[in-house]
Amino acid sequence: MGEPARKLDTIETGRVYTAADAAAYAARFARATAQEMLGELLTGELRGRIAAVSSFGAESAVLLHMIAEVDRDVPVVFTNTQKMFGETLAYRDELAERLGFTDLRVFRPDPRLLRLKDDKGLRWSYDPDGCCELRKVEPLRRALAPFDAWISGRKGFQASTRRAMPRFEEDDGRLKINPLSAWTKADLDAYFAEHELPRHPLEAQGYPSIGCAPCTSRVQPGEDPRAGRWRGWDKVECGIHVPEKPGEEPAF
């Protein structure tokens, strides 16, 4: 009796999303609330194929609470740049524990790249773009490798470069979802109060947007919430997100 036919080796490449796919999702969920949208996607076609990416910043608790209400097993990715505020790391642990997430994934910079490109740990002071690439963009690229889609906590009101933000985007072949893109500060505050969520300890000290300690300063009254990020530099994003042009309307 001959040997059974050998099963051919295959490589799982996952789903590749296009801008047209993002447009279709935007149309499909145009009238849905953020909670309704997450409930359907996380228990439906994206189950097991999606991660939430969180900075555990000033407003992160809202989106994380929504996700936890649907599925606490959704992987939550946090990139520890090794330049974070100690308060952020403590808040991350408190919030993840309180919400009951079972799969918190912490990614750090590649130590070999740090030795090669930032051996003194001071690259932030003369090349913030290069520092973000090393400490945030590259680790997140590794973190998202197993997933076809990811959830971002960005909001349109945070800065002029985010006002045209759509709910769904194509990002390097993945589907990127911005459930809170149209939410206002008042919406977020109301959600915090309704669900009695803990605030980031630095928010009360004048930090409405919180990144790495060396590149985050207090925000003055009347400034954009993200005005304290990379103050003095012509830089508005870490490189994970491509900023929209002010006033530019999305195609969907």
PDB file of N, CA and C in Angstrom, residues 167-252:
ATOM      1  N   ARG A 167     -13.441  56.869   9.344  1.00  0.00           N
ATOM      2  CA  ARG A 167     -13.598  55.778  10.301  1.00  0.00           C
ATOM      3  C   ARG A 167     -12.790  54.551   9.900  1.00  0.00           C
ATOM      4  N   PHE A 168     -12.629  54.354   8.613  1.00  0.00           N
ATOM      5  CA  PHE A 168     -11.899  53.194   8.094  1.00  0.00           C
ATOM      6  C   PHE A 168     -10.840  53.667   7.110  1.00  0.00           C
ATOM      7  N   GLU A 169      -9.661  53.062   7.190  1.00  0.00           N
ATOM      8  CA  GLU A 169      -8.567  53.380   6.288  1.00  0.00           C
ATOM      9  C   GLU A 169      -7.857  52.097   5.871  1.00  0.00           C
ATOM     10  N   GLU A 170      -7.216  52.166   4.725  1.00  0.00           N
ATOM     11  CA  GLU A 170      -6.274  51.106   4.333  1.00  0.00           C
ATOM     12  C   GLU A 170      -4.914  51.535   4.810  1.00  0.00           C
ATOM     13  N   ASP A 171      -4.221  50.644   5.513  1.00  0.00           N
ATOM     14  CA  ASP A 171      -2.919  50.980   6.066  1.00  0.00           C
ATOM     15  C   ASP A 171      -1.964  49.818   5.810  1.00  0.00           C
ATOM     16  N   ASP A 172      -1.124  49.960   4.810  1.00  0.00           N
ATOM     17  CA  ASP A 172      -0.136  48.928   4.484  1.00  0.00           C
ATOM     18  C   ASP A 172      -0.807  47.574   4.272  1.00  0.00           C
ATOM     19  N   GLY A 173      -1.946  47.579   3.610  1.00  0.00           N
ATOM     20  CA  GLY A 173      -2.657  46.339   3.311  1.00  0.00           C
ATOM     21  C   GLY A 173      -3.569  45.851   4.424  1.00  0.00           C
ATOM     22  N   ARG A 174      -3.556  46.562   5.545  1.00  0.00           N
ATOM     23  CA  ARG A 174      -4.445  46.217   6.664  1.00  0.00           C
ATOM     24  C   ARG A 174      -5.608  47.203   6.723  1.00  0.00           C
ATOM     25  N   LEU A 175      -6.659  46.770   7.385  1.00  0.00           N
ATOM     26  CA  LEU A 175      -7.784  47.648   7.645  1.00  0.00           C
ATOM     27  C   LEU A 175      -7.536  48.340   8.980  1.00  0.00           C
ATOM     28  N   LYS A 176      -7.487  49.654   8.971  1.00  0.00           N
ATOM     29  CA  LYS A 176      -7.322  50.427  10.207  1.00  0.00           C
ATOM     30  C   LYS A 176      -8.647  51.082  10.543  1.00  0.00           C
ATOM     31  N   ILE A 177      -9.078  50.886  11.772  1.00  0.00           N
ATOM     32  CA  ILE A 177     -10.396  51.354  12.197  1.00  0.00           C
ATOM     33  C   ILE A 177     -10.224  52.433  13.259  1.00  0.00           C
ATOM     34  N   ASN A 178     -10.913  53.556  13.047  1.00  0.00           N
ATOM     35  CA  ASN A 178     -10.879  54.677  13.974  1.00  0.00           C
ATOM     36  C   ASN A 178     -12.288  54.886  14.533  1.00  0.00           C
ATOM     37  N   PRO A 179     -12.735  54.083  15.491  1.00  0.00           N
ATOM     38  CA  PRO A 179     -14.133  54.148  15.934  1.00  0.00           C
ATOM     39  C   PRO A 179     -14.541  55.499  16.515  1.00  0.00           C
ATOM     40  N   LEU A 180     -13.581  56.240  17.075  1.00  0.00           N
ATOM     41  CA  LEU A 180     -13.901  57.492  17.756  1.00  0.00           C
ATOM     42  C   LEU A 180     -13.529  58.718  16.928  1.00  0.00           C
ATOM     43  N   SER A 181     -13.390  58.556  15.636  1.00  0.00           N
ATOM     44  CA  SER A 181     -12.912  59.663  14.795  1.00  0.00           C
ATOM     45  C   SER A 181     -13.794  60.903  14.892  1.00  0.00           C
ATOM     46  N   ALA A 182     -15.099  60.727  15.070  1.00  0.00           N
ATOM     47  CA  ALA A 182     -16.022  61.863  15.107  1.00  0.00           C
ATOM     48  C   ALA A 182     -16.402  62.273  16.529  1.00  0.00           C
ATOM     49  N   TRP A 183     -15.832  61.628  17.530  1.00  0.00           N
ATOM     50  CA  TRP A 183     -16.183  61.951  18.910  1.00  0.00           C
ATOM     51  C   TRP A 183     -15.571  63.277  19.339  1.00  0.00           C
ATOM     52  N   THR A 184     -16.291  64.002  20.189  1.00  0.00           N
ATOM     53  CA  THR A 184     -15.795  65.260  20.736  1.00  0.00           C
ATOM     54  C   THR A 184     -15.246  65.031  22.141  1.00  0.00           C
ATOM     55  N   LYS A 185     -14.583  66.053  22.678  1.00  0.00           N
ATOM     56  CA  LYS A 185     -14.104  65.968  24.046  1.00  0.00           C
ATOM     57  C   LYS A 185     -15.271  65.790  25.020  1.00  0.00           C
ATOM     58  N   ALA A 186     -16.381  66.443  24.725  1.00  0.00           N
ATOM     59  CA  ALA A 186     -17.558  66.294  25.590  1.00  0.00           C
ATOM     60  C   ALA A 186     -18.092  64.871  25.557  1.00  0.00           C
ATOM     61  N   ASP A 187     -18.079  64.247  24.381  1.00  0.00           N
ATOM     62  CA  ASP A 187     -18.511  62.850  24.268  1.00  0.00           C
ATOM     63  C   ASP A 187     -17.645  61.955  25.151  1.00  0.00           C
ATOM     64  N   LEU A 188     -16.354  62.164  25.078  1.00  0.00           N
ATOM     65  CA  LEU A 188     -15.430  61.345  25.859  1.00  0.00           C
ATOM     66  C   LEU A 188     -15.625  61.560  27.362  1.00  0.00           C
ATOM     67  N   ASP A 189     -15.743  62.813  27.758  1.00  0.00           N
ATOM     68  CA  ASP A 189     -15.923  63.111  29.179  1.00  0.00           C
ATOM     69  C   ASP A 189     -17.203  62.468  29.703  1.00  0.00           C
ATOM     70  N   ALA A 190     -18.267  62.512  28.892  1.00  0.00           N
ATOM     71  CA  ALA A 190     -19.535  61.906  29.307  1.00  0.00           C
ATOM     72  C   ALA A 190     -19.392  60.395  29.457  1.00  0.00           C
ATOM     73  N   TYR A 191     -18.630  59.776  28.561  1.00  0.00           N
ATOM     74  CA  TYR A 191     -18.430  58.327  28.642  1.00  0.00           C
ATOM     75  C   TYR A 191     -17.612  57.965  29.887  1.00  0.00           C
ATOM     76  N   PHE A 192     -16.570  58.735  30.161  1.00  0.00           N
ATOM     77  CA  PHE A 192     -15.777  58.519  31.379  1.00  0.00           C
ATOM     78  C   PHE A 192     -16.683  58.547  32.616  1.00  0.00           C
ATOM     79  N   ALA A 193     -17.550  59.563  32.667  1.00  0.00           N
ATOM     80  CA  ALA A 193     -18.412  59.727  33.834  1.00  0.00           C
ATOM     81  C   ALA A 193     -19.434  58.599  33.933  1.00  0.00           C
ATOM     82  N   GLU A 194     -20.049  58.259  32.807  1.00  0.00           N
ATOM     83  CA  GLU A 194     -21.090  57.225  32.817  1.00  0.00           C
ATOM     84  C   GLU A 194     -20.554  55.881  33.303  1.00  0.00           C
ATOM     85  N   HIS A 195     -19.325  55.546  32.894  1.00  0.00           N
ATOM     86  CA  HIS A 195     -18.767  54.230  33.211  1.00  0.00           C
ATOM     87  C   HIS A 195     -17.734  54.290  34.343  1.00  0.00           C
ATOM     88  N   GLU A 196     -17.587  55.473  34.950  1.00  0.00           N
ATOM     89  CA  GLU A 196     -16.696  55.645  36.094  1.00  0.00           C
ATOM     90  C   GLU A 196     -15.283  55.105  35.804  1.00  0.00           C
ATOM     91  N   LEU A 197     -14.752  55.546  34.671  1.00  0.00           N
ATOM     92  CA  LEU A 197     -13.426  55.094  34.254  1.00  0.00           C
ATOM     93  C   LEU A 197     -12.344  55.963  34.875  1.00  0.00           C
ATOM     94  N   PRO A 198     -11.207  55.378  35.236  1.00  0.00           N
ATOM     95  CA  PRO A 198     -10.119  56.169  35.826  1.00  0.00           C
ATOM     96  C   PRO A 198      -9.419  57.011  34.768  1.00  0.00           C
ATOM     97  N   ARG A 199      -9.017  58.194  35.169  1.00  0.00           N
ATOM     98  CA  ARG A 199      -8.290  59.092  34.280  1.00  0.00           C
ATOM     99  C   ARG A 199      -6.790  58.851  34.397  1.00  0.00           C
ATOM    100  N   HIS A 200      -6.079  59.178  33.311  1.00  0.00           N
ATOM    101  CA  HIS A 200      -4.618  59.147  33.364  1.00  0.00           C
ATOM    102  C   HIS A 200      -4.161  60.192  34.376  1.00  0.00           C
ATOM    103  N   PRO A 201      -3.259  59.847  35.283  1.00  0.00           N
ATOM    104  CA  PRO A 201      -2.868  60.787  36.333  1.00  0.00           C
ATOM    105  C   PRO A 201      -2.234  62.079  35.838  1.00  0.00           C
ATOM    106  N   LEU A 202      -1.664  62.092  34.626  1.00  0.00           N
ATOM    107  CA  LEU A 202      -1.020  63.312  34.124  1.00  0.00           C
ATOM    108  C   LEU A 202      -2.016  64.284  33.489  1.00  0.00           C
ATOM    109  N   GLU A 203      -3.220  63.820  33.194  1.00  0.00           N
ATOM    110  CA  GLU A 203      -4.186  64.691  32.521  1.00  0.00           C
ATOM    111  C   GLU A 203      -4.504  65.908  33.383  1.00  0.00           C
ATOM    112  N   ALA A 204      -4.672  65.697  34.675  1.00  0.00           N
ATOM    113  CA  ALA A 204      -4.999  66.804  35.579  1.00  0.00           C
ATOM    114  C   ALA A 204      -3.843  67.779  35.747  1.00  0.00           C
ATOM    115  N   GLN A 205      -2.659  67.373  35.307  1.00  0.00           N
ATOM    116  CA  GLN A 205      -1.481  68.238  35.426  1.00  0.00           C
ATOM    117  C   GLN A 205      -1.209  69.036  34.147  1.00  0.00           C
ATOM    118  N   GLY A 206      -2.168  68.996  33.186  1.00  0.00           N
ATOM    119  CA  GLY A 206      -2.019  69.791  31.970  1.00  0.00           C
ATOM    120  C   GLY A 206      -1.499  69.039  30.771  1.00  0.00           C
ATOM    121  N   TYR A 207      -1.667  67.714  30.775  1.00  0.00           N
ATOM    122  CA  TYR A 207      -1.205  66.899  29.653  1.00  0.00           C
ATOM    123  C   TYR A 207      -2.406  66.187  29.006  1.00  0.00           C
ATOM    124  N   PRO A 208      -3.120  66.850  28.078  1.00  0.00           N
ATOM    125  CA  PRO A 208      -4.258  66.199  27.429  1.00  0.00           C
ATOM    126  C   PRO A 208      -3.851  65.172  26.379  1.00  0.00           C
ATOM    127  N   SER A 209      -2.614  65.212  25.932  1.00  0.00           N
ATOM    128  CA  SER A 209      -2.082  64.224  24.993  1.00  0.00           C
ATOM    129  C   SER A 209      -0.712  63.808  25.520  1.00  0.00           C
ATOM    130  N   ILE A 210      -0.527  62.505  25.708  1.00  0.00           N
ATOM    131  CA  ILE A 210       0.647  62.034  26.440  1.00  0.00           C
ATOM    132  C   ILE A 210       1.424  61.027  25.601  1.00  0.00           C
ATOM    133  N   GLY A 211       2.674  61.354  25.310  1.00  0.00           N
ATOM    134  CA  GLY A 211       3.542  60.445  24.588  1.00  0.00           C
ATOM    135  C   GLY A 211       4.758  60.123  25.426  1.00  0.00           C
ATOM    136  N   CYS A 212       5.921  60.177  24.818  1.00  0.00           N
ATOM    137  CA  CYS A 212       7.165  59.926  25.545  1.00  0.00           C
ATOM    138  C   CYS A 212       7.515  61.145  26.410  1.00  0.00           C
ATOM    139  N   ALA A 213       8.130  60.883  27.540  1.00  0.00           N
ATOM    140  CA  ALA A 213       8.410  61.955  28.493  1.00  0.00           C
ATOM    141  C   ALA A 213       9.273  63.084  27.920  1.00  0.00           C
ATOM    142  N   PRO A 214      10.364  62.799  27.183  1.00  0.00           N
ATOM    143  CA  PRO A 214      11.206  63.904  26.710  1.00  0.00           C
ATOM    144  C   PRO A 214      10.514  64.798  25.690  1.00  0.00           C
ATOM    145  N   CYS A 215       9.498  64.286  24.999  1.00  0.00           N
ATOM    146  CA  CYS A 215       8.887  65.022  23.892  1.00  0.00           C
ATOM    147  C   CYS A 215       7.446  65.428  24.174  1.00  0.00           C
ATOM    148  N   THR A 216       7.040  65.434  25.435  1.00  0.00           N
ATOM    149  CA  THR A 216       5.687  65.836  25.805  1.00  0.00           C
ATOM    150  C   THR A 216       5.757  66.939  26.849  1.00  0.00           C
ATOM    151  N   SER A 217       5.070  68.053  26.564  1.00  0.00           N
ATOM    152  CA  SER A 217       5.030  69.170  27.514  1.00  0.00           C
ATOM    153  C   SER A 217       3.580  69.531  27.807  1.00  0.00           C
ATOM    154  N   ARG A 218       3.391  70.349  28.820  1.00  0.00           N
ATOM    155  CA  ARG A 218       2.044  70.788  29.172  1.00  0.00           C
ATOM    156  C   ARG A 218       1.451  71.645  28.057  1.00  0.00           C
ATOM    157  N   VAL A 219       0.131  71.595  27.941  1.00  0.00           N
ATOM    158  CA  VAL A 219      -0.584  72.358  26.917  1.00  0.00           C
ATOM    159  C   VAL A 219      -1.225  73.576  27.561  1.00  0.00           C
ATOM    160  N   GLN A 220      -1.106  74.723  26.902  1.00  0.00           N
ATOM    161  CA  GLN A 220      -1.663  75.964  27.415  1.00  0.00           C
ATOM    162  C   GLN A 220      -3.118  76.135  26.976  1.00  0.00           C
ATOM    163  N   PRO A 221      -3.916  76.891  27.725  1.00  0.00           N
ATOM    164  CA  PRO A 221      -5.318  77.118  27.340  1.00  0.00           C
ATOM    165  C   PRO A 221      -5.422  77.665  25.919  1.00  0.00           C
ATOM    166  N   GLY A 222      -6.341  77.096  25.143  1.00  0.00           N
ATOM    167  CA  GLY A 222      -6.563  77.539  23.762  1.00  0.00           C
ATOM    168  C   GLY A 222      -5.745  76.802  22.724  1.00  0.00           C
ATOM    169  N   GLU A 223      -4.747  76.027  23.149  1.00  0.00           N
ATOM    170  CA  GLU A 223      -3.941  75.266  22.199  1.00  0.00           C
ATOM    171  C   GLU A 223      -4.631  73.965  21.814  1.00  0.00           C
ATOM    172  N   ASP A 224      -4.224  73.404  20.663  1.00  0.00           N
ATOM    173  CA  ASP A 224      -4.666  72.059  20.295  1.00  0.00           C
ATOM    174  C   ASP A 224      -4.270  71.093  21.401  1.00  0.00           C
ATOM    175  N   PRO A 225      -5.079  70.068  21.645  1.00  0.00           N
ATOM    176  CA  PRO A 225      -4.721  69.096  22.676  1.00  0.00           C
ATOM    177  C   PRO A 225      -3.357  68.447  22.456  1.00  0.00           C
ATOM    178  N   ARG A 226      -2.905  68.388  21.193  1.00  0.00           N
ATOM    179  CA  ARG A 226      -1.622  67.755  20.904  1.00  0.00           C
ATOM    180  C   ARG A 226      -0.488  68.768  20.751  1.00  0.00           C
ATOM    181  N   ALA A 227      -0.740  70.012  21.147  1.00  0.00           N
ATOM    182  CA  ALA A 227       0.290  71.043  20.990  1.00  0.00           C
ATOM    183  C   ALA A 227       1.519  70.768  21.838  1.00  0.00           C
ATOM    184  N   GLY A 228       1.369  69.990  22.875  1.00  0.00           N
ATOM    185  CA  GLY A 228       2.507  69.682  23.723  1.00  0.00           C
ATOM    186  C   GLY A 228       3.378  68.549  23.239  1.00  0.00           C
ATOM    187  N   ARG A 229       3.018  67.964  22.115  1.00  0.00           N
ATOM    188  CA  ARG A 229       3.818  66.871  21.567  1.00  0.00           C
ATOM    189  C   ARG A 229       4.858  67.440  20.600  1.00  0.00           C
ATOM    190  N   TRP A 230       6.115  67.125  20.820  1.00  0.00           N
ATOM    191  CA  TRP A 230       7.229  67.572  19.979  1.00  0.00           C
ATOM    192  C   TRP A 230       7.236  69.098  19.831  1.00  0.00           C
ATOM    193  N   ARG A 231       7.006  69.784  20.924  1.00  0.00           N
ATOM    194  CA  ARG A 231       6.958  71.250  20.874  1.00  0.00           C
ATOM    195  C   ARG A 231       8.285  71.803  20.344  1.00  0.00           C
ATOM    196  N   GLY A 232       8.171  72.739  19.400  1.00  0.00           N
ATOM    197  CA  GLY A 232       9.358  73.345  18.805  1.00  0.00           C
ATOM    198  C   GLY A 232       9.847  72.643  17.553  1.00  0.00           C
ATOM    199  N   TRP A 233       9.248  71.489  17.244  1.00  0.00           N
ATOM    200  CA  TRP A 233       9.624  70.754  16.042  1.00  0.00           C
ATOM    201  C   TRP A 233       8.478  70.798  15.025  1.00  0.00           C
ATOM    202  N   ASP A 234       8.819  70.708  13.755  1.00  0.00           N
ATOM    203  CA  ASP A 234       7.816  70.628  12.696  1.00  0.00           C
ATOM    204  C   ASP A 234       7.385  69.172  12.571  1.00  0.00           C
ATOM    205  N   LYS A 235       6.660  68.705  13.570  1.00  0.00           N
ATOM    206  CA  LYS A 235       6.303  67.292  13.668  1.00  0.00           C
ATOM    207  C   LYS A 235       4.977  67.193  14.402  1.00  0.00           C
ATOM    208  N   VAL A 236       4.042  66.415  13.837  1.00  0.00           N
ATOM    209  CA  VAL A 236       2.725  66.301  14.461  1.00  0.00           C
ATOM    210  C   VAL A 236       2.316  64.856  14.731  1.00  0.00           C
ATOM    211  N   GLU A 237       3.023  63.893  14.136  1.00  0.00           N
ATOM    212  CA  GLU A 237       2.701  62.482  14.331  1.00  0.00           C
ATOM    213  C   GLU A 237       3.989  61.699  14.529  1.00  0.00           C
ATOM    214  N   CYS A 238       3.865  60.530  15.156  1.00  0.00           N
ATOM    215  CA  CYS A 238       5.062  59.734  15.431  1.00  0.00           C
ATOM    216  C   CYS A 238       5.531  58.941  14.214  1.00  0.00           C
ATOM    217  N   GLY A 239       4.663  58.831  13.194  1.00  0.00           N
ATOM    218  CA  GLY A 239       5.022  58.053  12.008  1.00  0.00           C
ATOM    219  C   GLY A 239       4.129  56.852  11.820  1.00  0.00           C
ATOM    220  N   ILE A 240       3.387  56.481  12.868  1.00  0.00           N
ATOM    221  CA  ILE A 240       2.432  55.383  12.742  1.00  0.00           C
ATOM    222  C   ILE A 240       1.257  55.812  11.871  1.00  0.00           C
ATOM    223  N   HIS A 241       0.817  57.064  12.053  1.00  0.00           N
ATOM    224  CA  HIS A 241      -0.318  57.595  11.295  1.00  0.00           C
ATOM    225  C   HIS A 241       0.169  58.649  10.313  1.00  0.00           C
ATOM    226  N   VAL A 242      -0.418  58.678   9.126  1.00  0.00           N
ATOM    227  CA  VAL A 242      -0.115  59.705   8.142  1.00  0.00           C
ATOM    228  C   VAL A 242      -1.133  60.816   8.340  1.00  0.00           C
ATOM    229  N   PRO A 243      -0.697  62.035   8.649  1.00  0.00           N
ATOM    230  CA  PRO A 243      -1.661  63.110   8.930  1.00  0.00           C
ATOM    231  C   PRO A 243      -2.456  63.499   7.700  1.00  0.00           C
ATOM    232  N   GLU A 244      -3.735  63.785   7.922  1.00  0.00           N
ATOM    233  CA  GLU A 244      -4.563  64.326   6.853  1.00  0.00           C
ATOM    234  C   GLU A 244      -4.241  65.801   6.674  1.00  0.00           C
ATOM    235  N   LYS A 245      -4.421  66.309   5.475  1.00  0.00           N
ATOM    236  CA  LYS A 245      -4.230  67.730   5.234  1.00  0.00           C
ATOM    237  C   LYS A 245      -5.408  68.495   5.843  1.00  0.00           C
ATOM    238  N   PRO A 246      -5.163  69.599   6.534  1.00  0.00           N
ATOM    239  CA  PRO A 246      -6.257  70.374   7.115  1.00  0.00           C
ATOM    240  C   PRO A 246      -7.272  70.760   6.052  1.00  0.00           C
ATOM    241  N   GLY A 247      -8.554  70.499   6.339  1.00  0.00           N
ATOM    242  CA  GLY A 247      -9.622  70.842   5.417  1.00  0.00           C
ATOM    243  C   GLY A 247      -9.846  69.835   4.321  1.00  0.00           C
ATOM    244  N   GLU A 248      -8.980  68.851   4.186  1.00  0.00           N
ATOM    245  CA  GLU A 248      -9.143  67.865   3.125  1.00  0.00           C
ATOM    246  C   GLU A 248     -10.190  66.844   3.518  1.00  0.00           C
ATOM    247  N   GLU A 249     -11.165  66.631   2.681  1.00  0.00           N
ATOM    248  CA  GLU A 249     -12.221  65.686   2.971  1.00  0.00           C
ATOM    249  C   GLU A 249     -11.808  64.294   2.498  1.00  0.00           C
ATOM    250  N   PRO A 250     -12.099  63.254   3.276  1.00  0.00           N
ATOM    251  CA  PRO A 250     -11.775  61.903   2.845  1.00  0.00           C
ATOM    252  C   PRO A 250     -12.645  61.507   1.650  1.00  0.00           C
ATOM    253  N   ALA A 251     -12.165  60.536   0.899  1.00  0.00           N
ATOM    254  CA  ALA A 251     -12.878  60.105  -0.306  1.00  0.00           C
ATOM    255  C   ALA A 251     -14.071  59.231   0.023  1.00  0.00           C
ATOM    256  N   PHE A 252     -14.255  58.882   1.299  1.00  0.00           N
ATOM    257  CA  PHE A 252     -15.391  58.036   1.666  1.00  0.00           C
ATOM    258  C   PHE A 252     -15.849  58.371   3.075  1.00  0.00           C
TER     259      PHE A 252
END
